[in-house]
Short mmCIF file of C-alpha atoms and ligand atoms in Angstrom, two decimals:
data_model
loop_
_atom_site.label_atom_id
_atom_site.label_comp_id
_atom_site.label_asym_id
_atom_site.label_seq_id
_atom_site.Cartn_x
_atom_site.Cartn_y
_atom_site.Cartn_z
CA MET A 148 0.00 0.00 0.00
CA HIS A 149 2.74 2.32 1.07
CA ARG A 150 4.73 1.59 -2.05
CA PHE A 151 1.68 2.05 -4.19
CA HIS A 152 1.25 5.57 -2.84
CA HIS A 153 4.84 6.33 -3.61
CA ILE A 154 4.36 5.27 -7.20
CA ILE A 155 1.31 7.51 -7.53
CA TRP A 156 3.21 10.36 -5.88
CA LEU A 157 6.18 9.89 -8.18
CA GLY A 158 3.83 9.62 -11.14
CA SER A 159 2.15 12.92 -10.39
CA LEU A 160 5.49 14.57 -9.80
CA LEU A 161 6.70 13.44 -13.21
CA LEU A 162 3.44 14.61 -14.75
CA ALA A 163 3.72 18.01 -13.07
CA SER A 164 7.29 18.48 -14.22
CA SER A 165 6.44 17.45 -17.76
CA ILE A 166 3.66 20.06 -17.78
CA ALA A 167 6.13 22.63 -16.53
CA ALA A 168 8.61 21.58 -19.23
CA GLN A 169 5.98 21.77 -21.94
CA GLU A 170 4.95 25.26 -21.02
CA LYS A 171 8.39 26.66 -20.34
CA ASP A 172 9.28 27.11 -23.99
CA GLU A 173 12.03 29.16 -25.50
CA PRO A 174 11.66 32.91 -24.95
CA MET A 175 10.01 34.68 -27.88
CA LYS A 176 11.66 37.61 -29.68
CA PHE A 177 8.19 38.99 -30.18
CA GLY A 178 4.81 37.36 -29.84
CA MET A 179 1.79 36.96 -27.68
CA VAL A 180 0.01 34.78 -25.16
CA ILE A 181 -3.78 34.69 -24.80
CA HIS A 182 -6.36 33.10 -22.51
CA GLY A 183 -10.05 32.40 -22.86
CA GLY A 184 -10.81 31.83 -19.19
CA ALA A 185 -10.03 29.26 -16.50
CA GLY A 186 -12.45 26.99 -14.67
CA THR A 187 -13.86 23.49 -14.57
CA ILE A 188 -13.10 22.48 -18.12
CA GLU A 189 -13.01 18.72 -18.54
CA ARG A 190 -12.57 16.46 -21.52
CA SER A 191 -15.47 14.30 -20.34
CA THR A 192 -17.98 17.13 -20.70
CA MET A 193 -16.62 18.53 -23.98
CA THR A 194 -17.77 17.34 -27.41
CA PRO A 195 -15.11 17.07 -30.13
CA GLU A 196 -16.99 19.72 -32.14
CA LYS A 197 -17.03 22.17 -29.26
CA GLU A 198 -13.38 21.58 -28.49
CA GLN A 199 -12.52 22.20 -32.12
CA ALA A 200 -14.55 25.42 -32.11
CA TYR A 201 -12.61 26.67 -29.08
CA ARG A 202 -9.28 25.74 -30.65
CA THR A 203 -10.16 27.46 -33.90
CA ALA A 204 -11.25 30.63 -32.11
CA LEU A 205 -8.05 30.77 -30.06
CA GLU A 206 -5.97 30.24 -33.21
CA GLN A 207 -7.85 33.00 -35.03
CA SER A 208 -7.19 35.33 -32.13
CA LEU A 209 -3.45 34.52 -32.13
CA LYS A 210 -3.34 34.95 -35.88
CA ALA A 211 -4.93 38.40 -35.68
CA GLY A 212 -2.41 39.52 -33.07
CA TYR A 213 0.54 37.94 -34.83
CA ALA A 214 -0.23 39.60 -38.16
CA ILE A 215 0.15 42.98 -36.45
CA LEU A 216 3.32 42.11 -34.53
CA GLU A 217 4.97 40.48 -37.53
CA ARG A 218 4.69 43.63 -39.66
CA GLY A 219 6.17 45.71 -36.83
CA GLY A 220 2.89 46.87 -35.30
CA SER A 221 2.51 47.67 -31.61
CA SER A 222 1.75 45.27 -28.77
CA LEU A 223 -1.28 47.44 -27.93
CA ASP A 224 -2.71 46.94 -31.42
CA ALA A 225 -2.04 43.20 -31.21
CA VAL A 226 -3.75 42.88 -27.82
CA GLU A 227 -6.78 44.82 -29.00
CA ALA A 228 -7.10 42.80 -32.23
CA ALA A 229 -6.68 39.42 -30.52
CA ILE A 230 -9.31 40.31 -27.91
CA HIS A 231 -11.72 41.56 -30.60
CA VAL A 232 -11.80 38.09 -32.15
CA LEU A 233 -12.74 36.51 -28.82
CA GLU A 234 -15.25 39.24 -27.90
CA ASP A 235 -17.07 38.60 -31.17
CA ASN A 236 -17.24 34.84 -30.58
CA PRO A 237 -20.23 33.64 -28.49
CA LEU A 238 -18.12 30.84 -26.96
CA PHE A 239 -16.34 33.26 -24.65
CA ASN A 240 -17.64 35.23 -21.71
CA ALA A 241 -16.72 38.60 -23.20
CA GLY A 242 -18.53 40.79 -25.74
CA LYS A 243 -21.15 38.71 -27.58
CA GLY A 244 -21.06 35.70 -25.20
CA ALA A 245 -21.12 37.69 -21.94
CA VAL A 246 -22.84 35.98 -18.99
CA PHE A 247 -26.03 37.28 -17.38
CA THR A 248 -26.43 39.10 -14.08
CA HIS A 249 -29.02 37.88 -11.55
CA GLU A 250 -31.39 40.45 -13.04
CA GLY A 251 -30.95 39.01 -16.53
CA THR A 252 -28.86 41.86 -17.92
CA ASN A 253 -25.32 41.77 -19.37
CA GLU A 254 -22.72 44.08 -17.86
CA LEU A 255 -19.27 44.01 -19.41
CA ASP A 256 -15.88 44.98 -17.97
CA SER A 257 -12.56 45.50 -19.75
CA SER A 258 -9.14 47.08 -19.39
CA ILE A 259 -5.91 47.62 -21.28
CA MET A 260 -2.44 48.81 -20.29
CA ASP A 261 0.59 50.09 -22.15
CA GLY A 262 3.83 48.77 -20.63
CA LYS A 263 5.91 51.53 -22.18
CA THR A 264 4.12 54.53 -20.68
CA LEU A 265 2.12 52.84 -17.88
CA ALA A 266 -0.94 54.47 -19.41
CA ALA A 267 -4.12 52.48 -18.82
CA GLY A 268 -7.81 52.55 -19.66
CA ALA A 269 -10.86 50.64 -18.46
CA VAL A 270 -14.64 50.42 -18.68
CA ALA A 271 -16.93 48.69 -16.20
CA GLY A 272 -20.59 47.76 -16.25
CA VAL A 273 -21.23 48.66 -19.88
CA LYS A 274 -24.37 47.23 -21.48
CA HIS A 275 -24.30 48.39 -25.08
CA ILE A 276 -20.68 48.12 -26.20
CA ARG A 277 -19.85 45.35 -28.63
CA ASN A 278 -16.08 45.54 -28.09
CA PRO A 279 -15.33 46.89 -24.62
CA ILE A 280 -11.55 46.46 -25.12
CA SER A 281 -11.61 49.18 -27.79
CA VAL A 282 -13.49 51.62 -25.58
CA ALA A 283 -11.05 50.85 -22.73
CA ARG A 284 -8.29 51.85 -25.13
CA MET A 285 -10.13 55.05 -26.05
CA VAL A 286 -10.42 55.91 -22.36
CA MET A 287 -6.65 55.45 -22.12
CA GLU A 288 -5.76 57.42 -25.23
CA LYS A 289 -8.52 59.98 -25.60
CA SER A 290 -9.67 60.88 -22.10
CA PRO A 291 -7.82 62.19 -19.06
CA HIS A 292 -9.22 59.27 -17.01
CA VAL A 293 -8.34 55.64 -16.39
CA MET A 294 -11.76 54.12 -15.74
CA LEU A 295 -15.29 54.99 -16.84
CA THR A 296 -18.38 53.09 -15.73
CA GLY A 297 -21.89 52.40 -17.03
CA GLU A 298 -23.76 55.25 -18.68
CA GLY A 299 -20.76 57.58 -18.49
CA ALA A 300 -18.61 55.07 -20.35
CA GLU A 301 -21.28 54.61 -23.00
CA ALA A 302 -21.79 58.36 -23.45
CA PHE A 303 -18.02 58.68 -23.92
CA ALA A 304 -18.00 55.82 -26.43
CA LYS A 305 -20.76 57.49 -28.41
CA GLU A 306 -18.81 60.74 -28.42
CA MET A 307 -15.87 58.80 -29.83
CA GLY A 308 -18.04 57.59 -32.70
CA VAL A 309 -18.69 54.07 -31.41
CA THR A 310 -22.07 52.65 -32.44
CA LEU A 311 -23.88 51.30 -29.41
CA VAL A 312 -25.62 47.94 -29.78
CA ASP A 313 -29.00 46.93 -28.43
CA ALA A 314 -28.79 44.96 -25.17
CA LYS A 315 -30.37 42.04 -27.07
CA TYR A 316 -27.11 41.62 -28.98
CA PHE A 317 -25.66 39.89 -25.90
CA TYR A 318 -28.45 37.33 -25.59
CA THR A 319 -27.23 33.77 -26.13
CA GLU A 320 -29.35 30.77 -25.22
CA GLU A 321 -26.48 28.94 -23.56
CA ARG A 322 -25.66 31.79 -21.16
CA TRP A 323 -29.36 32.28 -20.40
CA GLN A 324 -29.69 28.63 -19.45
CA GLU A 325 -26.57 28.88 -17.28
CA LEU A 326 -28.25 31.69 -15.37
CA GLN A 327 -31.42 29.66 -14.84
CA LYS A 328 -29.36 26.73 -13.60
CA GLU A 329 -27.32 28.89 -11.27
CA LYS A 330 -30.45 30.53 -9.85
CA LYS A 331 -31.99 27.16 -9.04
CA SER A 332 -28.84 25.67 -7.62
CA THR A 333 -28.52 25.50 -3.84
CA ALA A 334 -25.00 24.10 -4.05
CA PRO A 335 -22.16 26.44 -3.16
CA LYS A 336 -20.98 28.45 -6.16
CA SER A 337 -18.54 26.47 -8.27
CA ASP A 338 -16.29 27.63 -11.06
CA GLN A 339 -18.27 25.46 -13.50
CA ASP A 340 -19.96 28.33 -15.29
CA ARG A 341 -17.43 30.98 -14.62
CA HIS A 342 -14.78 30.42 -17.27
CA GLY A 343 -14.69 32.34 -20.53
CA THR A 344 -13.13 35.69 -19.68
CA VAL A 345 -10.56 36.60 -22.32
CA GLY A 346 -7.15 38.24 -22.15
CA ALA A 347 -4.00 38.88 -24.15
CA VAL A 348 -0.42 39.94 -23.46
CA ALA A 349 2.01 40.87 -26.21
CA LEU A 350 5.62 41.85 -26.80
CA ASP A 351 6.31 43.73 -30.01
CA LYS A 352 9.46 44.06 -32.12
CA ALA A 353 10.27 47.38 -30.45
CA GLY A 354 10.32 45.62 -27.07
CA ASN A 355 7.08 47.11 -25.77
CA LEU A 356 4.68 45.09 -23.64
CA ALA A 357 0.90 45.46 -23.42
CA ALA A 358 -1.91 43.61 -21.64
CA GLY A 359 -5.69 43.55 -21.95
CA THR A 360 -8.65 41.69 -20.44
CA SER A 361 -12.37 41.58 -21.30
CA THR A 362 -15.27 39.85 -19.55
CA GLY A 363 -18.98 39.62 -18.85
CA GLY A 364 -18.06 38.92 -15.21
CA THR A 365 -19.65 36.05 -13.31
CA THR A 366 -23.01 34.35 -13.97
CA ASN A 367 -25.75 35.47 -11.58
CA LYS A 368 -23.68 38.38 -10.23
CA GLN A 369 -25.59 41.23 -8.68
CA PHE A 370 -26.08 44.09 -11.11
CA GLY A 371 -23.43 46.71 -10.48
CA ARG A 372 -20.86 44.11 -9.41
CA VAL A 373 -17.39 44.76 -10.82
CA GLY A 374 -14.69 42.07 -10.88
CA ASP A 375 -10.93 42.20 -11.29
CA SER A 376 -10.85 42.36 -15.10
CA PRO A 377 -11.23 46.15 -15.48
CA ILE A 378 -9.06 46.90 -12.45
CA ILE A 379 -5.49 47.82 -13.25
CA GLY A 380 -3.20 45.86 -10.94
CA ALA A 381 -5.81 43.18 -10.22
CA GLY A 382 -6.89 41.68 -13.58
CA THR A 383 -4.50 43.50 -15.91
CA TYR A 384 -1.04 45.02 -15.66
CA ALA A 385 1.86 45.85 -17.99
CA ASN A 386 5.25 47.41 -17.38
CA ASN A 387 8.15 47.30 -19.84
CA GLU A 388 10.54 46.92 -16.90
CA THR A 389 8.94 43.63 -15.87
CA CYS A 390 6.02 41.93 -17.62
CA ALA A 391 2.48 42.06 -18.99
CA VAL A 392 -0.27 40.13 -17.18
CA SER A 393 -3.94 39.24 -17.73
CA CYS A 394 -5.89 37.23 -15.14
CA THR A 395 -9.04 35.13 -15.04
CA GLY A 396 -10.78 33.65 -12.04
CA ASP A 397 -12.77 34.61 -8.95
CA GLY A 398 -12.53 38.37 -9.30
CA GLU A 399 -13.23 39.17 -5.67
CA TYR A 400 -10.05 37.33 -4.65
CA PHE A 401 -7.92 38.56 -7.54
CA ILE A 402 -8.75 42.12 -6.51
CA ARG A 403 -7.84 41.53 -2.89
CA ALA A 404 -4.56 39.84 -3.81
CA ALA A 405 -3.78 42.47 -6.50
CA VAL A 406 -2.63 39.52 -8.58
CA ALA A 407 -1.49 41.19 -11.83
CA HIS A 408 0.54 43.86 -10.07
CA THR A 409 2.02 41.33 -7.68
CA VAL A 410 3.53 39.38 -10.59
CA SER A 411 5.28 42.57 -11.69
CA ASP A 412 6.36 43.45 -8.13
CA LEU A 413 7.86 40.02 -7.48
CA MET A 414 9.94 40.38 -10.63
CA GLN A 415 10.95 43.95 -9.94
CA TYR A 416 11.69 43.82 -6.22
CA LYS A 417 12.48 40.17 -5.64
CA GLY A 418 14.15 39.38 -8.94
CA MET A 419 11.88 36.38 -9.52
CA PRO A 420 11.68 34.92 -13.01
CA VAL A 421 8.23 35.22 -14.59
CA PRO A 422 7.04 31.61 -14.04
CA GLU A 423 7.79 31.77 -10.31
CA ALA A 424 6.31 35.26 -9.92
CA ALA A 425 3.14 34.18 -11.74
CA GLU A 426 2.71 31.04 -9.59
CA THR A 427 3.31 32.97 -6.38
CA ALA A 428 0.81 35.73 -7.21
CA LEU A 429 -1.83 33.16 -8.22
CA GLU A 430 -1.22 31.25 -5.00
CA ASN A 431 -1.88 34.43 -3.00
CA ALA A 432 -5.40 34.55 -4.48
CA ARG A 433 -5.88 30.83 -3.88
CA LYS A 434 -4.91 31.19 -0.21
CA LEU A 435 -7.77 33.67 0.16
CA GLY A 436 -10.14 31.17 -1.47
CA GLY A 437 -10.09 32.15 -5.17
CA THR A 438 -9.32 29.88 -8.10
CA GLY A 439 -8.34 30.80 -11.64
CA GLY A 440 -5.31 31.42 -13.78
CA LEU A 441 -3.25 34.04 -15.55
CA ILE A 442 -0.94 34.66 -18.47
CA ALA A 443 2.28 36.62 -18.10
CA LEU A 444 4.94 37.57 -20.64
CA ASP A 445 8.15 39.32 -19.66
CA LYS A 446 10.26 41.89 -21.47
CA ASP A 447 12.67 39.18 -22.65
CA GLY A 448 9.92 37.02 -24.12
CA ASN A 449 9.70 34.49 -21.29
CA PHE A 450 6.16 33.58 -20.39
CA ALA A 451 3.98 31.59 -18.01
CA MET A 452 0.35 30.46 -18.02
CA PRO A 453 -0.37 28.95 -14.61
CA PHE A 454 -3.87 27.98 -13.42
CA ASN A 455 -5.26 26.07 -10.46
CA THR A 456 -8.53 24.92 -12.06
CA SER A 457 -9.00 21.82 -14.23
CA GLY A 458 -8.50 23.81 -17.41
CA MET A 459 -7.75 27.16 -18.99
CA TYR A 460 -8.27 28.02 -22.64
CA ARG A 461 -4.88 29.37 -23.66
CA GLY A 462 -2.47 29.79 -26.53
CA LYS A 463 0.72 31.41 -27.66
CA VAL A 464 2.56 32.45 -30.76
CA GLY A 465 6.20 33.47 -31.05
CA ALA A 466 8.33 35.04 -33.76
CA ASP A 467 8.15 31.89 -35.90
CA GLY A 468 4.39 32.40 -36.29
CA LYS A 469 3.51 28.89 -35.08
CA ALA A 470 0.42 29.15 -32.91
CA SER A 471 -0.18 26.57 -30.21
CA VAL A 472 -3.35 26.16 -28.20
CA GLU A 473 -4.12 24.18 -25.02
CA ILE A 474 -7.25 23.63 -22.98
CA TYR A 475 -6.70 21.04 -20.26
CA ARG A 476 -4.05 20.55 -17.66
N1 LIG B 1064 -12.36 37.41 -13.36
C1 LIG B 1064 -13.68 37.55 -13.91
C2 LIG B 1064 -14.54 38.31 -12.94
O1 LIG B 1064 -14.44 38.08 -11.75
C3 LIG B 1064 -14.34 36.25 -14.23
C4 LIG B 1064 -13.49 35.23 -14.92
O2 LIG B 1064 -12.32 35.43 -15.16
O3 LIG B 1064 -14.01 34.14 -15.27
O4 LIG B 1064 -15.35 39.09 -13.37
#
């Protein structure tokens, strides 16, 4: 019995180190890493068609970002373009596929940060914006503010020439059913229906980092609730001196552990390499009770994509243009 346990223990250790080896690839000269949310994502509950649809979407997103980086475009442009693809796809909990609040509305949050200037922009609780990441960027570049919420954010978007969409645009049958299920459930909240937030981090040829995140938040949230995704330092952070980070998970805990900024701090003040800094920051949220994951890319092209759930939709592309996508552990 004792020996048997040892074999299992050794087996999981080998498995864990092979995962680490797989994901600790060569640093990229330029490139990007994306996520499409972390949570309970298991092979047993996924159809081959659905899995393929997720993979295709992640590849399209990487392709959109890569095309910009490859021709010498900025990491900010790449992040925005990659997130657009995922916001427009109903599979992800961002833009079109945003989850419902308890009241049956959709309230979207997003943020973006420029690692070169430390400029940042965010929107929270918007209900009529098709691509919140683009309005977050407008807040950063065309307003004196960092974050705009609700009606104020939408008025600003309109002023900027953005066409608002009807709230019905965000209705998807699958998300509606998830809300009904969650409302009926008496079980403690699980991360089953939470995954799907999207994020991207990029390093361009000029050596500039950028990060962005976009989400519908959490199913059955109270209206007015804001998670970590639009909060600079919690869900998103970028600094050319350290790294670019985008998080996904239980927002309440990611805010309290200031996860994205902590990754940068651990690199800057403790000299930690990015994989260790990312693991440590994620563990801080887990210690408080929050699960999830993050993507982080440093100024030298090293990256990490840790998560403590059963899966995280994720992918990367480096200078060679070869996109790779993963879902499960
Ligand atoms: N972090 C997001 C939020 O709390 C949700 C998620 O990443 O799944 O709004």
